[in-house]
CSV table of C-alpha atoms in Angstrom, one decimal:
chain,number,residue,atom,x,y,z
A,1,UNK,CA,13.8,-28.3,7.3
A,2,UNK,CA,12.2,-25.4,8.0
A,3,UNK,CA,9.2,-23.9,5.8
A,4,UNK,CA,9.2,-20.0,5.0
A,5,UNK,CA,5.7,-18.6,6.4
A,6,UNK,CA,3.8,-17.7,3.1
A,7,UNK,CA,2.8,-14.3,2.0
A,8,UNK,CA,-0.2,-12.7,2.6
A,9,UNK,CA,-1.9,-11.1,-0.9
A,10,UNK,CA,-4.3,-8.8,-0.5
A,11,UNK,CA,-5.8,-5.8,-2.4
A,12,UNK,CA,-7.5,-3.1,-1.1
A,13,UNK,CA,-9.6,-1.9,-3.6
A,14,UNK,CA,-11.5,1.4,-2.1
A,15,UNK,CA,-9.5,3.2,0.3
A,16,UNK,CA,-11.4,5.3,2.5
A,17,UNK,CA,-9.7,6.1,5.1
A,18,UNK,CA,-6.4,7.8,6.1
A,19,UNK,CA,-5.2,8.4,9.4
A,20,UNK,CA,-1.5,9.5,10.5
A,21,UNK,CA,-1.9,9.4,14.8
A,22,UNK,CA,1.2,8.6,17.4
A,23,UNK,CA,4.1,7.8,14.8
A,24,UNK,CA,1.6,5.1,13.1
A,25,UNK,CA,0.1,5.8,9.2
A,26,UNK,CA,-3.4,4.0,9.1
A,27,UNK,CA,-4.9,3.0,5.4
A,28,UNK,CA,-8.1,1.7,5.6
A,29,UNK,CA,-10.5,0.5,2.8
A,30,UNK,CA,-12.3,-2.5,1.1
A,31,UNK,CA,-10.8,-5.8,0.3
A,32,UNK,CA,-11.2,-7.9,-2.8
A,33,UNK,CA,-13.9,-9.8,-1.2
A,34,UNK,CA,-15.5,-6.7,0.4
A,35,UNK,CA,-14.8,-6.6,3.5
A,36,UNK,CA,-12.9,-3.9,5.7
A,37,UNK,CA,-9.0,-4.1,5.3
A,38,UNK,CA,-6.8,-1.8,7.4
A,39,UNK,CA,-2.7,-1.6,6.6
A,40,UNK,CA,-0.8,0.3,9.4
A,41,UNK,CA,2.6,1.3,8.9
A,42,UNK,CA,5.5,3.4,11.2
A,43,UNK,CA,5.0,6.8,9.9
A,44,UNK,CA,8.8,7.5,9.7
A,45,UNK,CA,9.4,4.4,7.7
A,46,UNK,CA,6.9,4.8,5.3
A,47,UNK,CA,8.2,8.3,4.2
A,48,UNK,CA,11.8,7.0,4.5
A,49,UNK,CA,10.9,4.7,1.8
A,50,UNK,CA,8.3,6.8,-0.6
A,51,UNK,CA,10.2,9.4,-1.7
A,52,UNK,CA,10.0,11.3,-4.7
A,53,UNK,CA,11.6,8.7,-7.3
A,54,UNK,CA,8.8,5.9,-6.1
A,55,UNK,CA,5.7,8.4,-6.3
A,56,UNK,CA,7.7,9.3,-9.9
A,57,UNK,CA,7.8,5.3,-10.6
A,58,UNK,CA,3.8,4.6,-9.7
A,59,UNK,CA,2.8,7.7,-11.3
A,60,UNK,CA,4.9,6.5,-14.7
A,61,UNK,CA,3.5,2.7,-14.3
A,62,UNK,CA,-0.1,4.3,-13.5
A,63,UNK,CA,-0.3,6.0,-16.9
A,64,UNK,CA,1.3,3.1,-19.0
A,65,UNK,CA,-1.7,1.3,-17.5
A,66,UNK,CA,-4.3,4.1,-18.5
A,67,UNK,CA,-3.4,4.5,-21.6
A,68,UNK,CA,-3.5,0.4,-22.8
A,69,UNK,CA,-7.3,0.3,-21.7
């Protein structure tokens, strides 16, 4: 039987970097344990799939959160 790889969680907690170069968005920040944490993704995919209902979506979940603390 074959096992599924598992997932990799992480969280990047401080991003402070943002680079778009060669077709390639960069992301890079601070992980949960404080270390640096890069995420690279194809640029054409990632704004194939953020579009304007998803950044509606965060921006709606983002203020339910503000306003419970």
């Amino acid at each position: 039987m074959k096992q599924e790889p598992e997932m990799i969680h992480k969280a990047m907690n401080n991003i402070n970097t943002f680079q778009c170069c060669e077709g390639e968005l960069y992301l890079r920040g601070i992980d949960e344990y404080g270390n640096d944490f890069q995420l690279c993704f194809d640029a054409y995919d990632f704004l194939n799939w953020i579009d304007t209902e998803q950044i509606k979506y965060i921006k709606e979940q983002l203020i339910k959160y503000i306003k419970t603390k």
